[in-house]
Short mmCIF file of C-alpha atoms in Angstrom, two decimals:
data_model
loop_
_atom_site.label_atom_id
_atom_site.label_comp_id
_atom_site.label_asym_id
_atom_site.label_seq_id
_atom_site.Cartn_x
_atom_site.Cartn_y
_atom_site.Cartn_z
CA UNK A 127 52.11 -28.81 39.41
CA UNK A 128 53.66 -31.09 36.84
CA UNK A 129 52.26 -32.09 33.54
CA UNK A 130 52.03 -35.81 34.11
CA UNK A 131 49.80 -36.47 31.13
CA UNK A 132 52.59 -37.55 28.79
CA UNK A 133 54.39 -39.68 31.36
CA UNK A 134 53.55 -42.76 29.29
CA UNK A 135 54.12 -41.08 25.95
CA UNK A 136 57.35 -43.02 25.50
CA UNK A 137 55.87 -46.50 25.60
CA UNK A 138 55.57 -48.60 22.46
CA UNK A 139 52.14 -49.71 21.35
CA UNK A 140 49.99 -49.59 18.19
CA UNK A 141 48.36 -46.41 19.52
CA UNK A 142 51.75 -44.83 20.22
CA UNK A 143 52.83 -45.60 16.65
CA UNK A 144 49.68 -43.93 15.28
CA UNK A 145 50.71 -40.53 13.86
CA UNK A 146 49.42 -37.76 16.10
CA UNK A 147 47.58 -35.74 13.44
CA UNK A 148 45.73 -38.84 12.26
CA UNK A 149 45.09 -39.91 15.84
CA UNK A 150 43.51 -36.55 16.66
CA UNK A 151 41.09 -36.78 13.73
CA UNK A 152 40.17 -40.41 14.44
CA UNK A 153 39.72 -40.12 18.20
CA UNK A 154 37.98 -36.73 18.08
CA UNK A 155 35.36 -38.20 15.72
CA UNK A 156 34.99 -41.11 18.15
CA UNK A 157 34.52 -38.65 21.05
CA UNK A 158 31.80 -36.80 19.14
CA UNK A 159 30.10 -40.07 18.27
CA UNK A 160 30.11 -40.96 21.98
CA UNK A 161 28.67 -37.53 22.86
CA UNK A 162 25.91 -38.26 20.32
CA UNK A 163 24.71 -41.38 22.15
CA UNK A 164 21.34 -41.09 23.95
CA UNK A 165 20.27 -44.73 23.65
CA UNK A 166 21.06 -47.05 26.57
CA UNK A 167 21.54 -50.04 24.21
CA UNK A 168 24.67 -48.40 22.78
CA UNK A 169 26.39 -48.02 26.14
CA UNK A 170 27.90 -51.57 26.22
CA UNK A 171 29.24 -51.03 22.67
CA UNK A 172 30.85 -47.76 23.80
CA UNK A 173 32.45 -49.45 26.80
CA UNK A 174 33.81 -52.31 24.64
CA UNK A 175 35.32 -49.90 22.07
CA UNK A 176 36.87 -47.79 24.85
CA UNK A 177 38.31 -50.90 26.57
CA UNK A 178 39.85 -52.17 23.33
CA UNK A 179 41.43 -48.77 22.64
CA UNK A 180 42.74 -48.45 26.18
CA UNK A 181 44.18 -51.99 26.19
CA UNK A 182 45.94 -51.34 22.88
CA UNK A 183 47.52 -48.15 24.27
CA UNK A 184 49.23 -50.07 27.15
CA UNK A 185 48.69 -47.16 29.54
CA UNK A 186 48.45 -48.53 33.11
CA UNK A 187 44.97 -48.68 34.64
CA UNK A 188 46.26 -46.99 37.82
CA UNK A 189 47.05 -43.90 35.75
CA UNK A 190 43.51 -43.81 34.37
CA UNK A 191 42.01 -44.17 37.84
CA UNK A 192 44.23 -41.37 39.13
CA UNK A 193 43.06 -39.08 36.31
CA UNK A 194 39.41 -39.96 36.92
CA UNK A 195 39.56 -39.11 40.59
CA UNK A 196 39.17 -35.31 40.43
CA UNK A 197 36.34 -34.96 37.84
CA UNK A 198 34.47 -37.92 39.32
CA UNK A 199 33.36 -35.78 42.27
CA UNK A 200 31.32 -33.60 39.96
CA UNK A 201 29.82 -36.62 38.23
CA UNK A 202 29.04 -38.25 41.57
CA UNK A 203 27.13 -35.18 42.73
CA UNK A 204 25.01 -35.03 39.57
CA UNK A 205 24.48 -38.79 39.40
CA UNK A 206 23.39 -38.83 43.02
CA UNK A 207 20.79 -36.08 42.60
CA UNK A 208 19.42 -36.91 39.16
CA UNK A 209 17.37 -40.03 40.08
CA UNK A 210 15.54 -38.02 42.74
CA UNK A 211 14.63 -35.01 40.64
CA UNK A 212 14.26 -36.22 37.05
CA UNK A 213 11.49 -38.40 35.62
CA UNK A 214 7.93 -39.55 36.31
CA UNK A 215 7.92 -43.33 36.94
CA UNK A 216 8.62 -43.90 40.60
CA UNK A 217 10.47 -47.13 41.40
CA UNK A 218 11.24 -46.58 45.07
CA UNK A 219 9.83 -44.39 47.81
CA UNK A 220 12.03 -43.41 50.77
CA UNK A 221 9.86 -41.23 52.97
CA UNK A 222 9.34 -37.98 51.09
CA UNK A 223 12.06 -38.80 48.53
CA UNK A 224 11.14 -40.72 45.40
CA UNK A 225 13.56 -42.58 43.17
CA UNK A 226 12.57 -42.18 39.53
CA UNK A 227 13.29 -44.61 36.71
CA UNK A 228 14.14 -42.06 33.98
CA UNK A 229 16.51 -40.26 36.34
CA UNK A 230 18.39 -43.51 37.03
CA UNK A 231 18.81 -44.21 33.31
CA UNK A 232 19.92 -40.60 32.67
CA UNK A 233 22.47 -40.88 35.47
CA UNK A 234 23.83 -44.11 33.93
CA UNK A 235 23.97 -42.56 30.46
CA UNK A 236 25.84 -39.47 31.68
CA UNK A 237 28.36 -41.43 33.76
CA UNK A 238 29.17 -44.00 31.04
CA UNK A 239 29.48 -41.27 28.39
CA UNK A 240 31.74 -39.26 30.71
CA UNK A 241 33.93 -42.26 31.50
CA UNK A 242 34.30 -43.32 27.85
CA UNK A 243 35.03 -39.81 26.52
CA UNK A 244 37.55 -39.17 29.28
CA UNK A 245 39.38 -42.45 28.61
CA UNK A 246 39.54 -41.75 24.87
CA UNK A 247 40.87 -38.21 25.60
CA UNK A 248 43.53 -39.71 27.85
CA UNK A 249 44.58 -42.14 25.11
CA UNK A 250 44.57 -39.28 22.58
CA UNK A 251 46.90 -36.99 24.54
CA UNK A 252 48.68 -39.47 26.78
CA UNK A 253 50.28 -41.52 24.01
CA UNK A 254 52.39 -38.75 22.53
CA UNK A 255 54.45 -35.87 23.95
CA UNK A 256 52.30 -32.78 24.42
CA UNK A 257 54.39 -30.81 21.95
CA UNK A 258 53.62 -33.40 19.24
CA UNK A 259 49.92 -32.83 19.86
CA UNK A 260 50.33 -29.07 19.38
CA UNK A 261 52.44 -29.61 16.23
CA UNK A 262 49.79 -32.01 14.92
CA UNK A 263 47.10 -29.37 15.49
CA UNK A 264 49.24 -26.85 13.62
CA UNK A 265 49.52 -29.23 10.66
CA UNK A 266 45.74 -29.65 10.74
CA UNK A 267 45.25 -25.92 10.33
CA UNK A 268 45.21 -24.34 13.77
CA UNK A 269 45.99 -20.60 13.38
CA UNK A 270 49.63 -19.67 13.99
CA UNK A 271 48.74 -17.12 16.70
CA UNK A 272 47.09 -19.83 18.79
CA UNK A 273 49.92 -22.32 18.13
CA UNK A 274 52.57 -19.77 19.22
CA UNK A 275 50.57 -18.79 22.29
CA UNK A 276 49.98 -22.38 23.39
CA UNK A 277 53.61 -23.40 22.85
CA UNK A 278 54.89 -20.45 24.89
CA UNK A 279 52.24 -20.84 27.59
CA UNK A 280 53.02 -24.55 27.91
CA UNK A 281 56.76 -23.89 28.05
CA UNK A 282 56.49 -21.38 30.92
CA UNK A 283 53.55 -22.91 32.81
CA UNK A 284 55.64 -25.04 35.12
CA UNK A 285 58.17 -22.26 35.78
CA UNK A 286 55.44 -19.80 36.70
CA UNK A 287 53.80 -22.40 38.91
CA UNK A 288 57.10 -22.85 40.78
CA UNK A 289 57.45 -19.05 41.08
CA UNK A 290 53.96 -18.91 42.57
CA UNK A 291 54.79 -21.66 45.05
CA UNK A 292 57.96 -19.80 46.12
CA UNK A 293 56.00 -16.59 46.60
CA UNK A 294 53.29 -18.35 48.63
CA UNK A 295 55.95 -19.95 50.79
CA UNK A 296 57.56 -16.52 51.33
CA UNK A 297 54.16 -15.13 52.38
CA UNK A 298 53.72 -17.96 54.89
CA UNK A 299 57.21 -17.38 56.30
CA UNK A 300 56.27 -13.75 56.87
CA UNK A 301 53.27 -14.83 58.89
CA UNK A 302 50.41 -14.61 56.39
CA UNK A 303 47.55 -16.85 57.53
CA UNK A 304 44.47 -16.37 55.37
CA UNK A 305 41.87 -17.54 57.83
CA UNK A 306 38.91 -15.38 56.89
CA UNK A 307 37.56 -13.20 54.16
CA UNK A 308 38.98 -9.80 55.10
CA UNK A 309 40.01 -6.76 53.11
CA UNK A 310 43.63 -7.35 54.04
CA UNK A 311 43.64 -11.00 52.96
CA UNK A 312 42.06 -10.16 49.62
CA UNK A 313 44.55 -7.33 49.12
CA UNK A 314 47.47 -9.68 49.78
CA UNK A 315 46.11 -12.24 47.30
CA UNK A 316 45.54 -9.55 44.68
CA UNK A 317 49.11 -8.29 45.15
CA UNK A 318 50.38 -11.87 44.83
CA UNK A 319 48.49 -12.27 41.55
CA UNK A 320 49.65 -8.82 40.42
CA UNK A 321 53.27 -9.76 41.14
CA UNK A 322 52.96 -12.96 39.12
CA UNK A 323 51.49 -10.99 36.22
CA UNK A 324 54.23 -8.37 36.35
CA UNK A 325 56.98 -10.98 36.56
CA UNK A 326 55.59 -12.90 33.61
CA UNK A 327 55.18 -9.65 31.65
CA UNK A 328 58.81 -8.65 32.29
CA UNK A 329 59.95 -12.17 31.43
CA UNK A 330 58.01 -12.04 28.18
CA UNK A 331 59.90 -8.92 27.05
CA UNK A 332 63.22 -10.75 27.43
CA UNK A 333 61.76 -13.88 25.78
CA UNK A 334 60.60 -11.82 22.80
CA UNK A 335 64.05 -10.31 22.34
CA UNK A 336 65.62 -13.79 22.53
CA UNK A 337 63.09 -15.06 19.98
CA UNK A 338 63.70 -12.33 17.42
CA UNK A 339 67.44 -12.90 17.75
CA UNK A 340 66.74 -16.51 16.81
CA UNK A 341 64.65 -15.57 13.78
CA UNK A 342 61.07 -15.48 15.12
CA UNK A 343 58.70 -13.76 12.76
CA UNK A 344 60.77 -14.23 9.62
CA UNK A 345 58.33 -16.84 8.30
CA UNK A 346 54.87 -15.38 8.71
CA UNK A 347 52.80 -17.77 6.62
CA UNK A 348 52.68 -21.57 6.80
CA UNK A 349 53.37 -22.73 3.27
CA UNK A 350 50.57 -24.79 1.80
CA UNK A 351 53.16 -27.21 0.44
CA UNK A 352 53.81 -28.39 4.03
CA UNK A 353 50.22 -29.55 4.46
CA UNK A 354 50.34 -31.60 1.24
CA UNK A 355 53.66 -33.26 2.11
CA UNK A 356 52.28 -34.66 5.38
CA UNK A 357 49.56 -36.42 3.41
CA UNK A 358 51.87 -37.80 0.74
CA UNK A 359 54.41 -39.18 3.23
CA UNK A 360 51.66 -40.59 5.42
CA UNK A 361 52.05 -43.78 7.32
CA UNK A 362 49.64 -46.33 5.83
CA UNK A 363 48.96 -47.79 9.27
CA UNK A 364 47.93 -44.38 10.63
CA UNK A 365 45.54 -43.85 7.72
CA UNK A 366 43.92 -47.26 8.21
CA UNK A 367 43.60 -46.72 11.99
CA UNK A 368 42.01 -43.30 11.45
CA UNK A 369 39.58 -44.73 8.87
CA UNK A 370 38.56 -47.46 11.31
CA UNK A 371 38.00 -44.91 14.08
CA UNK A 372 35.97 -42.58 11.86
CA UNK A 373 33.87 -45.44 10.44
CA UNK A 374 33.23 -46.73 13.99
CA UNK A 375 32.07 -43.24 14.98
CA UNK A 376 29.75 -43.02 11.99
CA UNK A 377 28.32 -46.51 12.74
CA UNK A 378 27.58 -45.48 16.32
CA UNK A 379 25.76 -42.37 15.09
CA UNK A 380 23.76 -44.43 12.55
CA UNK A 381 22.84 -46.96 15.24
CA UNK A 382 21.76 -44.10 17.51
CA UNK A 383 19.40 -42.83 14.82
CA UNK A 384 18.12 -46.25 13.75
CA UNK A 385 17.74 -48.23 16.98
CA UNK A 386 14.42 -48.01 18.85
CA UNK A 387 14.65 -45.77 21.89
CA UNK A 388 14.96 -47.40 25.28
CA UNK B 575 32.21 -23.39 35.87
CA UNK B 576 33.56 -25.99 33.48
CA UNK B 577 31.04 -28.46 32.04
CA UNK B 578 32.55 -31.96 31.95
CA UNK B 579 32.23 -34.47 29.10
CA UNK B 580 29.05 -36.48 28.68
CA UNK B 581 26.66 -33.93 30.16
CA UNK B 582 25.54 -32.07 27.08
CA UNK B 583 23.72 -33.32 23.97
CA UNK B 584 25.85 -33.28 20.81
CA UNK B 585 23.86 -30.45 19.23
CA UNK B 586 24.87 -28.15 22.09
CA UNK B 587 28.52 -29.28 21.88
CA UNK B 588 28.60 -28.65 18.12
CA UNK B 589 26.92 -25.25 18.50
CA UNK B 590 29.50 -24.41 21.15
CA UNK B 591 32.32 -25.33 18.80
CA UNK B 592 30.75 -23.34 15.95
CA UNK B 593 30.35 -20.25 18.13
CA UNK B 594 33.86 -20.62 19.53
CA UNK B 595 35.22 -20.98 16.00
CA UNK B 596 33.41 -17.81 14.97
CA UNK B 597 34.53 -15.80 17.98
CA UNK B 598 38.13 -17.10 17.62
CA UNK B 599 38.14 -16.03 13.97
CA UNK B 600 36.81 -12.59 14.95
CA UNK B 601 39.33 -12.22 17.80
CA UNK B 602 42.22 -13.24 15.53
CA UNK B 603 41.10 -10.68 12.95
CA UNK B 604 41.13 -8.00 15.63
CA UNK B 605 44.53 -9.23 16.85
CA UNK B 606 45.97 -9.03 13.32
CA UNK B 607 45.08 -5.32 13.26
CA UNK B 608 47.55 -4.88 16.14
CA UNK B 609 50.64 -3.08 14.75
CA UNK B 610 52.85 -4.75 17.34
CA UNK B 611 51.46 -8.28 17.07
CA UNK B 612 54.84 -10.01 17.12
CA UNK B 613 55.81 -8.48 20.47
CA UNK B 614 52.37 -8.91 21.95
CA UNK B 615 52.13 -12.64 21.30
CA UNK B 616 54.85 -13.58 23.85
CA UNK B 617 53.30 -11.07 26.31
CA UNK B 618 49.83 -12.57 25.89
CA UNK B 619 51.22 -16.12 26.12
CA UNK B 620 53.08 -15.50 29.36
CA UNK B 621 50.07 -13.68 30.82
CA UNK B 622 47.89 -16.65 29.79
CA UNK B 623 50.19 -18.95 31.74
CA UNK B 624 50.22 -16.48 34.67
CA UNK B 625 46.40 -16.28 34.81
CA UNK B 626 46.21 -20.07 34.56
CA UNK B 627 48.57 -20.46 37.49
CA UNK B 628 46.85 -17.69 39.48
CA UNK B 629 43.46 -19.37 39.11
CA UNK B 630 44.90 -22.32 41.05
CA UNK B 631 45.22 -20.10 44.16
CA UNK B 632 42.42 -20.82 46.59
CA UNK B 633 40.93 -17.80 48.34
CA UNK B 634 39.13 -18.47 51.64
CA UNK B 635 35.50 -17.35 51.55
CA UNK B 636 33.90 -18.93 54.62
CA UNK B 637 32.58 -21.60 54.91
CA UNK B 638 34.53 -22.76 51.89
CA UNK B 639 37.17 -21.39 49.53
CA UNK B 640 36.93 -20.33 45.91
CA UNK B 641 39.14 -20.44 42.87
CA UNK B 642 38.69 -17.26 40.89
CA UNK B 643 38.10 -17.46 37.15
CA UNK B 644 39.56 -14.03 36.23
CA UNK B 645 37.74 -13.85 32.89
CA UNK B 646 36.75 -10.18 33.29
CA UNK B 647 40.27 -9.35 34.41
CA UNK B 648 41.79 -11.20 31.46
CA UNK B 649 39.57 -9.22 29.13
CA UNK B 650 40.63 -5.93 30.76
CA UNK B 651 44.36 -6.77 30.61
CA UNK B 652 44.65 -8.75 27.35
CA UNK B 653 41.91 -7.29 25.17
CA UNK B 654 41.05 -9.50 22.22
CA UNK B 655 44.00 -11.80 23.07
CA UNK B 656 41.84 -12.89 26.03
CA UNK B 657 39.62 -15.16 23.93
CA UNK B 658 42.43 -17.32 22.45
CA UNK B 659 44.11 -17.18 25.89
CA UNK B 660 40.98 -18.54 27.57
CA UNK B 661 40.58 -21.20 24.88
CA UNK B 662 44.19 -22.32 25.42
CA UNK B 663 43.76 -22.20 29.22
CA UNK B 664 40.63 -24.34 29.03
CA UNK B 665 42.36 -26.81 26.70
CA UNK B 666 45.25 -27.18 29.14
CA UNK B 667 42.85 -27.61 32.06
CA UNK B 668 40.84 -30.25 30.17
CA UNK B 669 43.96 -32.16 29.16
CA UNK B 670 46.00 -31.80 32.37
CA UNK B 671 43.38 -31.93 35.13
CA UNK B 672 40.26 -33.17 33.31
CA UNK B 673 38.61 -29.97 34.49
CA UNK B 674 36.09 -29.46 31.71
CA UNK B 675 36.12 -31.77 28.70
CA UNK B 676 37.22 -32.14 25.11
CA UNK B 677 33.70 -32.42 23.70
CA UNK B 678 32.55 -29.43 25.78
CA UNK B 679 35.63 -27.27 25.06
CA UNK B 680 33.66 -25.07 22.65
CA UNK B 681 30.80 -24.55 25.08
CA UNK B 682 33.13 -23.80 27.99
CA UNK B 683 35.11 -21.35 25.84
CA UNK B 684 31.94 -19.40 25.03
CA UNK B 685 30.75 -19.46 28.64
CA UNK B 686 34.03 -18.07 29.97
CA UNK B 687 35.47 -16.30 26.90
CA UNK B 688 32.56 -14.27 25.56
CA UNK B 689 32.05 -12.36 28.86
CA UNK B 690 35.82 -11.68 28.86
CA UNK B 691 35.44 -9.73 25.61
CA UNK B 692 32.47 -7.92 27.16
CA UNK B 693 34.69 -7.15 30.17
CA UNK B 694 37.34 -5.70 27.85
CA UNK B 695 34.86 -3.36 26.17
CA UNK B 696 33.45 -2.33 29.53
CA UNK B 697 36.90 -1.57 30.95
CA UNK B 698 37.88 0.34 27.83
CA UNK B 699 35.06 2.83 28.49
CA UNK B 700 37.25 4.51 31.12
CA UNK B 701 38.95 6.30 28.23
CA UNK B 702 35.68 7.50 26.78
CA UNK B 703 33.63 8.31 29.86
CA UNK B 704 33.81 11.59 31.74
CA UNK B 705 34.75 11.54 35.38
CA UNK B 706 37.60 11.20 37.84
CA UNK B 707 40.01 8.64 36.39
CA UNK B 708 40.62 6.77 39.64
CA UNK B 709 36.97 6.31 40.52
CA UNK B 710 36.08 5.41 36.96
CA UNK B 711 38.86 2.78 36.83
CA UNK B 712 37.73 1.24 40.12
CA UNK B 713 34.06 1.20 39.13
CA UNK B 714 34.73 -0.28 35.70
CA UNK B 715 37.16 -2.88 37.09
CA UNK B 716 34.50 -4.04 39.53
CA UNK B 717 31.89 -4.06 36.77
CA UNK B 718 34.16 -5.99 34.40
CA UNK B 719 35.20 -8.55 37.02
CA UNK B 720 31.82 -9.12 38.63
CA UNK B 721 29.78 -8.71 35.46
CA UNK B 722 31.82 -11.18 33.44
CA UNK B 723 31.52 -13.79 36.18
CA UNK B 724 27.77 -13.27 36.52
CA UNK B 725 27.22 -13.68 32.79
CA UNK B 726 29.40 -16.83 32.78
CA UNK B 727 27.62 -18.24 35.83
CA UNK B 728 24.17 -17.59 34.32
CA UNK B 729 25.10 -19.27 31.03
CA UNK B 730 26.66 -22.19 32.89
CA UNK B 731 23.69 -22.71 35.24
CA UNK B 732 21.01 -22.37 32.57
CA UNK B 733 22.83 -24.61 30.08
CA UNK B 734 23.73 -27.37 32.52
CA UNK B 735 20.38 -27.54 34.26
CA UNK B 736 18.24 -27.39 31.14
CA UNK B 737 20.35 -29.84 29.13
CA UNK B 738 21.22 -32.40 31.73
CA UNK B 739 17.99 -34.37 31.53
CA UNK B 740 14.95 -34.04 29.30
CA UNK B 741 12.64 -35.30 32.04
CA UNK B 742 13.38 -32.76 34.71
CA UNK B 743 10.53 -30.79 36.23
CA UNK B 744 10.47 -27.10 35.23
CA UNK B 745 10.02 -25.90 38.81
CA UNK B 746 12.95 -28.00 40.02
CA UNK B 747 15.06 -26.54 37.19
CA UNK B 748 14.11 -22.99 38.04
CA UNK B 749 14.88 -23.50 41.75
CA UNK B 750 18.21 -25.10 40.95
CA UNK B 751 19.19 -22.22 38.64
CA UNK B 752 18.18 -19.58 41.21
CA UNK B 753 20.05 -21.35 44.01
CA UNK B 754 23.24 -21.65 41.97
CA UNK B 755 23.01 -17.99 40.91
CA UNK B 756 22.78 -16.91 44.55
CA UNK B 757 25.98 -18.83 45.24
CA UNK B 758 27.70 -17.39 42.20
CA UNK B 759 26.67 -13.82 43.08
CA UNK B 760 28.89 -14.09 46.13
CA UNK B 761 31.76 -15.23 43.94
CA UNK B 762 31.00 -12.38 41.53
CA UNK B 763 31.37 -9.84 44.34
CA UNK B 764 34.68 -11.44 45.38
CA UNK B 765 35.92 -11.32 41.76
CA UNK B 766 34.80 -7.71 41.40
CA UNK B 767 36.64 -6.63 44.56
CA UNK B 768 39.69 -8.63 43.54
CA UNK B 769 39.69 -6.99 40.09
CA UNK B 770 39.54 -3.51 41.65
CA UNK B 771 42.50 -4.28 43.93
CA UNK B 772 44.55 -5.94 41.22
CA UNK B 773 44.03 -3.20 38.67
CA UNK B 774 44.87 -0.52 41.28
CA UNK B 775 48.06 -2.46 42.05
CA UNK B 776 48.98 -2.73 38.35
CA UNK B 777 48.27 0.97 37.77
CA UNK B 778 50.69 1.87 40.55
CA UNK B 779 53.43 -0.64 39.72
CA UNK B 780 53.21 -1.38 35.97
CA UNK B 781 50.71 0.84 34.14
CA UNK B 782 52.00 -0.24 30.69
CA UNK B 783 50.52 -3.70 31.34
CA UNK B 784 47.06 -2.15 31.19
CA UNK B 785 47.65 -0.18 28.02
CA UNK B 786 48.12 -3.22 25.75
#
């Protein structure tokens, strides 16, 4: 299991040059504006905005399609069932099954919203190294406990995943074939999980000692001066880009409230 | 049990974020009361990563296989650190695998995280209740594991089915919720049994893991 999200974080594009803390604010407001949309007329506008943003980021389309593959199964299931169970106006009758108009529009709304929000999330986190995103969240006020926990968890995620793979391989080499739901199989899985927990716990004790030797815990509060300095030394381009994104989000929400319903 | 982006109306997403913010603030306050907070943060972080990795293991439950959520177990082992741990785990899952979404992160955190805290309090009762320690531990581990999953599954089913479309027939909704709960009850039993076995294993091999 490799974190492939920031594979394209080292490209050069206007979105890559957008400072991560500003990018998070701008694109998160865009995501919420998209989640706000209930009116079908706004869907083409959403798709156009998403396409422009994605094209500017220069992330390859194949990467987007690869990322969409796994969650699309869930969407497909819902989108397939919704036209048959939701709504009153019947547009097609197939034996005992009836295809309803409102269900079809709901299915379209959900799938387009899902696609647009997912693409914007990919642009948000895929155009900068993951650590920059966590640092940006820290500068925006995320509590230090959560920042420390996410940095450490991220750092050791891949190592623990490799440890798990090694342990599973060892189990297979010793003849473990989990074919059914038996007491023994469940016990073996629980002991596997227990071993991973114990190993990570023991590792954490050594990590903590290494951290305090390197000065962890000597600075307990984030100085408020740091927050101000990021605003003063801000990149003008980032500020403009964020303003555009936030204003676009607000316009979408206003249009949603003002436009006649479909 | 992760709601993807685009399924929920914005009011629900915002409420989810507000509730998550509140519960995170409360959990952090409880964490700050910990006298050994500096040492416990690396422990909680590594255990977060370990639970994340462990939830990727697929357990065969014929005719299919399940991925366990471990929220009750996380509550029992991590205490109040479980809520930030679950929030971080969900964030990683949303960003790395698109399992769950960014707009629904708050809602998902409440669905999975709040029962984890309930699981912690339930498991902690083994120190207060009277009875044979071993039996009490096993019973409370099962209750924490299965109970947390059932609460999560109920919240997930009710929220998704009622919010997905305003035009859905009430009877269809009720049937869908009942059907999904039947399916999740099986997973709850599996989680409960798994929790019992895991906690017994930890008690024998590393009891200090459970005292934190």
